[in-house]
Amino acid sequence: MREQIESALSELSRFNIGWKDNVKEQLDYCISVLDEQSSVENLEKLNIGLIAIREIDPREPLHKLLKLIQYEMQKQHLSYAAKVRLGIHAR
């Protein structure tokens, strides 16, 4: 996952739009969760996947990366109850 986050940060540097800082903060938070420097409690609030869908052309590598990162971070680190609230729990 770290490799995908670092790739997303690299791709993000090509963009010069208002939501760039917000996405960078969320990606940095994901790294801090992986490094066990931050708790997972805010993972449920990630919206980088939504930003990707609304703001980034689907042909851009960043689009796929952000959606993947949000899904995988939430899937791997959230409680079952949080996954149910987000609709990403296994059935």
Coordinates of N, CA and C in Angstrom, one line a residue:
M1 N 0.8 -1.2 0.0 CA 0.0 0.0 0.0 C 0.9 1.3 0.0
R2 N 2.0 1.2 0.7 CA 2.9 2.4 0.7 C 3.3 2.8 -0.7
E3 N 3.6 1.8 -1.5 CA 4.0 2.1 -2.9 C 2.9 2.9 -3.6
Q4 N 1.7 2.4 -3.5 CA 0.6 3.1 -4.2 C 0.4 4.5 -3.6
I5 N 0.5 4.7 -2.3 CA 0.4 6.0 -1.8 C 1.5 7.0 -2.3
E6 N 2.7 6.5 -2.3 CA 3.8 7.3 -2.8 C 3.7 7.6 -4.3
S7 N 3.1 6.7 -5.1 CA 2.8 6.9 -6.5 C 1.7 8.0 -6.6
A8 N 0.7 7.9 -5.7 CA -0.3 8.9 -5.8 C 0.2 10.3 -5.4
L9 N 1.1 10.4 -4.4 CA 1.7 11.7 -4.1 C 2.5 12.2 -5.3
S10 N 3.2 11.4 -6.0 CA 4.0 11.8 -7.1 C 3.0 12.3 -8.2
E11 N 2.0 11.5 -8.5 CA 1.0 12.0 -9.5 C 0.3 13.3 -9.1
L12 N 0.0 13.4 -7.9 CA -0.7 14.6 -7.3 C 0.2 15.9 -7.6
S13 N 1.5 15.7 -7.6 CA 2.3 16.9 -7.8 C 2.1 17.5 -9.2
R14 N 1.5 16.8 -10.2 CA 1.3 17.3 -11.5 C 0.0 18.2 -11.6
F15 N -0.8 18.1 -10.5 CA -2.0 18.9 -10.5 C -1.8 20.2 -9.8
N16 N -2.5 21.2 -10.2 CA -2.5 22.5 -9.6 C -3.9 23.0 -9.4
I17 N -4.6 22.4 -8.5 CA -6.0 22.8 -8.2 C -6.3 22.8 -6.7
G18 N -7.4 23.4 -6.4 CA -7.8 23.7 -5.0 C -7.8 22.5 -4.0
W19 N -8.2 21.3 -4.5 CA -8.3 20.2 -3.6 C -7.0 19.4 -3.4
K20 N -5.9 19.9 -4.0 CA -4.6 19.2 -4.0 C -4.1 19.0 -2.5
D21 N -4.1 20.1 -1.7 CA -3.6 20.1 -0.4 C -4.4 19.1 0.5
N22 N -5.8 19.1 0.3 CA -6.6 18.2 1.0 C -6.3 16.7 0.8
V23 N -6.1 16.4 -0.5 CA -5.7 15.0 -0.9 C -4.3 14.7 -0.3
K24 N -3.4 15.6 -0.4 CA -2.1 15.3 0.2 C -2.1 15.0 1.7
E25 N -2.9 15.8 2.4 CA -3.1 15.6 3.8 C -3.7 14.2 4.1
Q26 N -4.6 13.8 3.3 CA -5.2 12.5 3.5 C -4.2 11.3 3.2
L27 N -3.4 11.5 2.2 CA -2.4 10.5 1.8 C -1.3 10.5 2.9
D28 N -0.9 11.6 3.4 CA 0.0 11.6 4.5 C -0.5 10.9 5.7
Y29 N -1.8 11.1 6.0 CA -2.5 10.5 7.1 C -2.4 8.9 6.9
C30 N -2.7 8.5 5.7 CA -2.6 7.0 5.4 C -1.2 6.5 5.7
I31 N -0.2 7.2 5.3 CA 1.2 6.8 5.6 C 1.4 6.7 7.1
S32 N 0.9 7.7 7.8 CA 1.1 7.7 9.3 C 0.3 6.5 9.9
V33 N -0.8 6.1 9.4 CA -1.5 4.9 9.9 C -0.7 3.7 9.6
L34 N -0.1 3.6 8.4 CA 0.7 2.4 8.1 C 2.0 2.4 9.0
D35 N 2.5 3.5 9.4 CA 3.6 3.6 10.3 C 3.2 3.5 11.7
E36 N 2.0 3.3 12.0 CA 1.4 3.2 13.3 C 1.7 4.5 14.2
Q37 N 1.7 5.6 13.5 CA 1.9 6.9 14.2 C 0.6 7.6 14.4
S38 N -0.5 7.2 13.7 CA -1.8 7.7 13.9 C -2.8 6.6 14.1
S39 N -3.9 6.9 14.7 CA -4.9 5.9 14.9 C -5.7 5.8 13.6
V40 N -6.5 4.7 13.6 CA -7.3 4.4 12.4 C -8.7 5.1 12.4
E41 N -9.0 5.8 13.5 CA -10.3 6.3 13.7 C -10.8 7.2 12.6
N42 N -9.9 7.9 12.0 CA -10.4 8.9 10.9 C -10.4 8.3 9.5
L43 N -10.0 7.0 9.4 CA -10.1 6.4 8.1 C -11.5 6.3 7.5
E44 N -12.5 6.3 8.3 CA -13.8 6.2 7.9 C -14.2 7.5 7.2
K45 N -13.5 8.6 7.5 CA -13.8 9.9 6.9 C -13.0 10.2 5.6
L46 N -12.2 9.3 5.2 CA -11.5 9.6 3.9 C -12.4 9.9 2.8
N47 N -12.1 10.8 2.0 CA -12.9 11.2 0.8 C -12.1 11.3 -0.5
I48 N -10.9 10.7 -0.5 CA -10.0 10.9 -1.7 C -10.6 10.1 -2.9
G49 N -11.3 9.0 -2.6 CA -12.0 8.3 -3.7 C -13.1 9.1 -4.3
L50 N -13.8 9.8 -3.5 CA -14.9 10.7 -4.0 C -14.3 11.8 -4.8
I51 N -13.3 12.4 -4.3 CA -12.6 13.5 -5.0 C -12.1 13.0 -6.4
A52 N -11.6 11.8 -6.4 CA -11.1 11.2 -7.7 C -12.3 11.1 -8.7
I53 N -13.4 10.5 -8.2 CA -14.5 10.3 -9.1 C -15.1 11.7 -9.6
R54 N -15.1 12.7 -8.7 CA -15.7 14.0 -9.1 C -14.8 14.9 -9.9
E55 N -13.5 14.8 -9.6 CA -12.6 15.9 -10.1 C -11.5 15.4 -11.0
I56 N -11.3 14.1 -11.1 CA -10.1 13.7 -11.9 C -10.6 12.8 -13.1
D57 N -10.1 13.1 -14.3 CA -10.4 12.3 -15.4 C -10.1 10.8 -15.2
P58 N -11.0 9.9 -15.5 CA -10.8 8.5 -15.2 C -9.5 7.9 -15.9
R59 N -9.1 8.6 -16.9 CA -7.9 8.1 -17.7 C -6.6 8.4 -16.9
E60 N -6.7 9.3 -16.0 CA -5.5 9.7 -15.2 C -5.1 8.6 -14.2
P61 N -3.9 8.2 -14.1 CA -3.4 7.2 -13.1 C -3.9 7.6 -11.7
L62 N -3.9 8.9 -11.3 CA -4.2 9.3 -10.0 C -5.7 8.9 -9.6
H63 N -6.6 8.9 -10.6 CA -7.9 8.5 -10.4 C -8.0 7.1 -9.8
K64 N -7.4 6.2 -10.5 CA -7.4 4.8 -10.0 C -6.7 4.6 -8.7
L65 N -5.6 5.3 -8.5 CA -4.8 5.2 -7.3 C -5.6 5.6 -6.1
L66 N -6.2 6.8 -6.2 CA -6.9 7.3 -5.0 C -8.1 6.4 -4.6
K67 N -8.8 5.9 -5.6 CA -9.9 5.0 -5.3 C -9.4 3.7 -4.6
L68 N -8.3 3.2 -5.1 CA -7.7 2.0 -4.6 C -7.2 2.2 -3.2
I69 N -6.5 3.3 -2.9 CA -6.0 3.6 -1.6 C -7.1 3.7 -0.6
Q70 N -8.1 4.5 -0.9 CA -9.2 4.6 0.0 C -9.8 3.3 0.4
Y71 N -10.2 2.5 -0.7 CA -10.8 1.2 -0.4 C -9.9 0.3 0.4
E72 N -8.7 0.1 0.0 CA -7.8 -0.8 0.7 C -7.5 -0.4 2.1
M73 N -7.3 0.9 2.4 CA -7.0 1.4 3.7 C -8.2 1.1 4.6
Q74 N -9.4 1.4 4.1 CA -10.6 1.2 4.9 C -10.8 -0.3 5.1
K75 N -10.7 -1.1 4.1 CA -10.9 -2.5 4.1 C -10.0 -3.2 5.1
Q76 N -8.7 -2.8 5.1 CA -7.7 -3.4 6.0 C -7.7 -3.0 7.4
H77 N -8.1 -1.7 7.7 CA -7.9 -1.2 9.0 C -9.2 -0.8 9.8
L78 N -10.3 -0.8 9.2 CA -11.5 -0.4 9.9 C -12.2 -1.6 10.6
S79 N -13.0 -1.3 11.6 CA -13.7 -2.4 12.3 C -14.9 -2.8 11.3
Y80 N -15.4 -4.0 11.7 CA -16.5 -4.5 10.8 C -17.7 -3.5 10.8
A81 N -18.0 -2.9 12.0 CA -19.1 -2.0 12.0 C -18.9 -0.8 11.1
A82 N -17.7 -0.3 11.1 CA -17.4 0.8 10.2 C -17.5 0.4 8.7
K83 N -17.0 -0.8 8.4 CA -17.1 -1.3 7.1 C -18.6 -1.4 6.6
V84 N -19.4 -1.9 7.6 CA -20.9 -2.0 7.3 C -21.4 -0.6 7.0
R85 N -21.1 0.4 7.8 CA -21.6 1.8 7.5 C -21.1 2.3 6.2
L86 N -19.9 1.9 5.7 CA -19.4 2.3 4.4 C -19.9 1.4 3.3
G87 N -20.4 0.3 3.6 CA -20.9 -0.7 2.5 C -19.7 -1.4 1.9
I88 N -18.7 -1.6 2.6 CA -17.5 -2.4 2.1 C -17.2 -3.6 2.8
H89 N -18.2 -4.1 3.6 CA -18.0 -5.4 4.3 C -18.3 -6.6 3.4
A90 N -17.7 -7.7 3.7 CA -18.0 -8.9 3.0 C -19.3 -9.5 3.4
R91 N -20.0 -10.0 2.4 CA -21.3 -10.6 2.7 C -21.3 -12.0 2.8

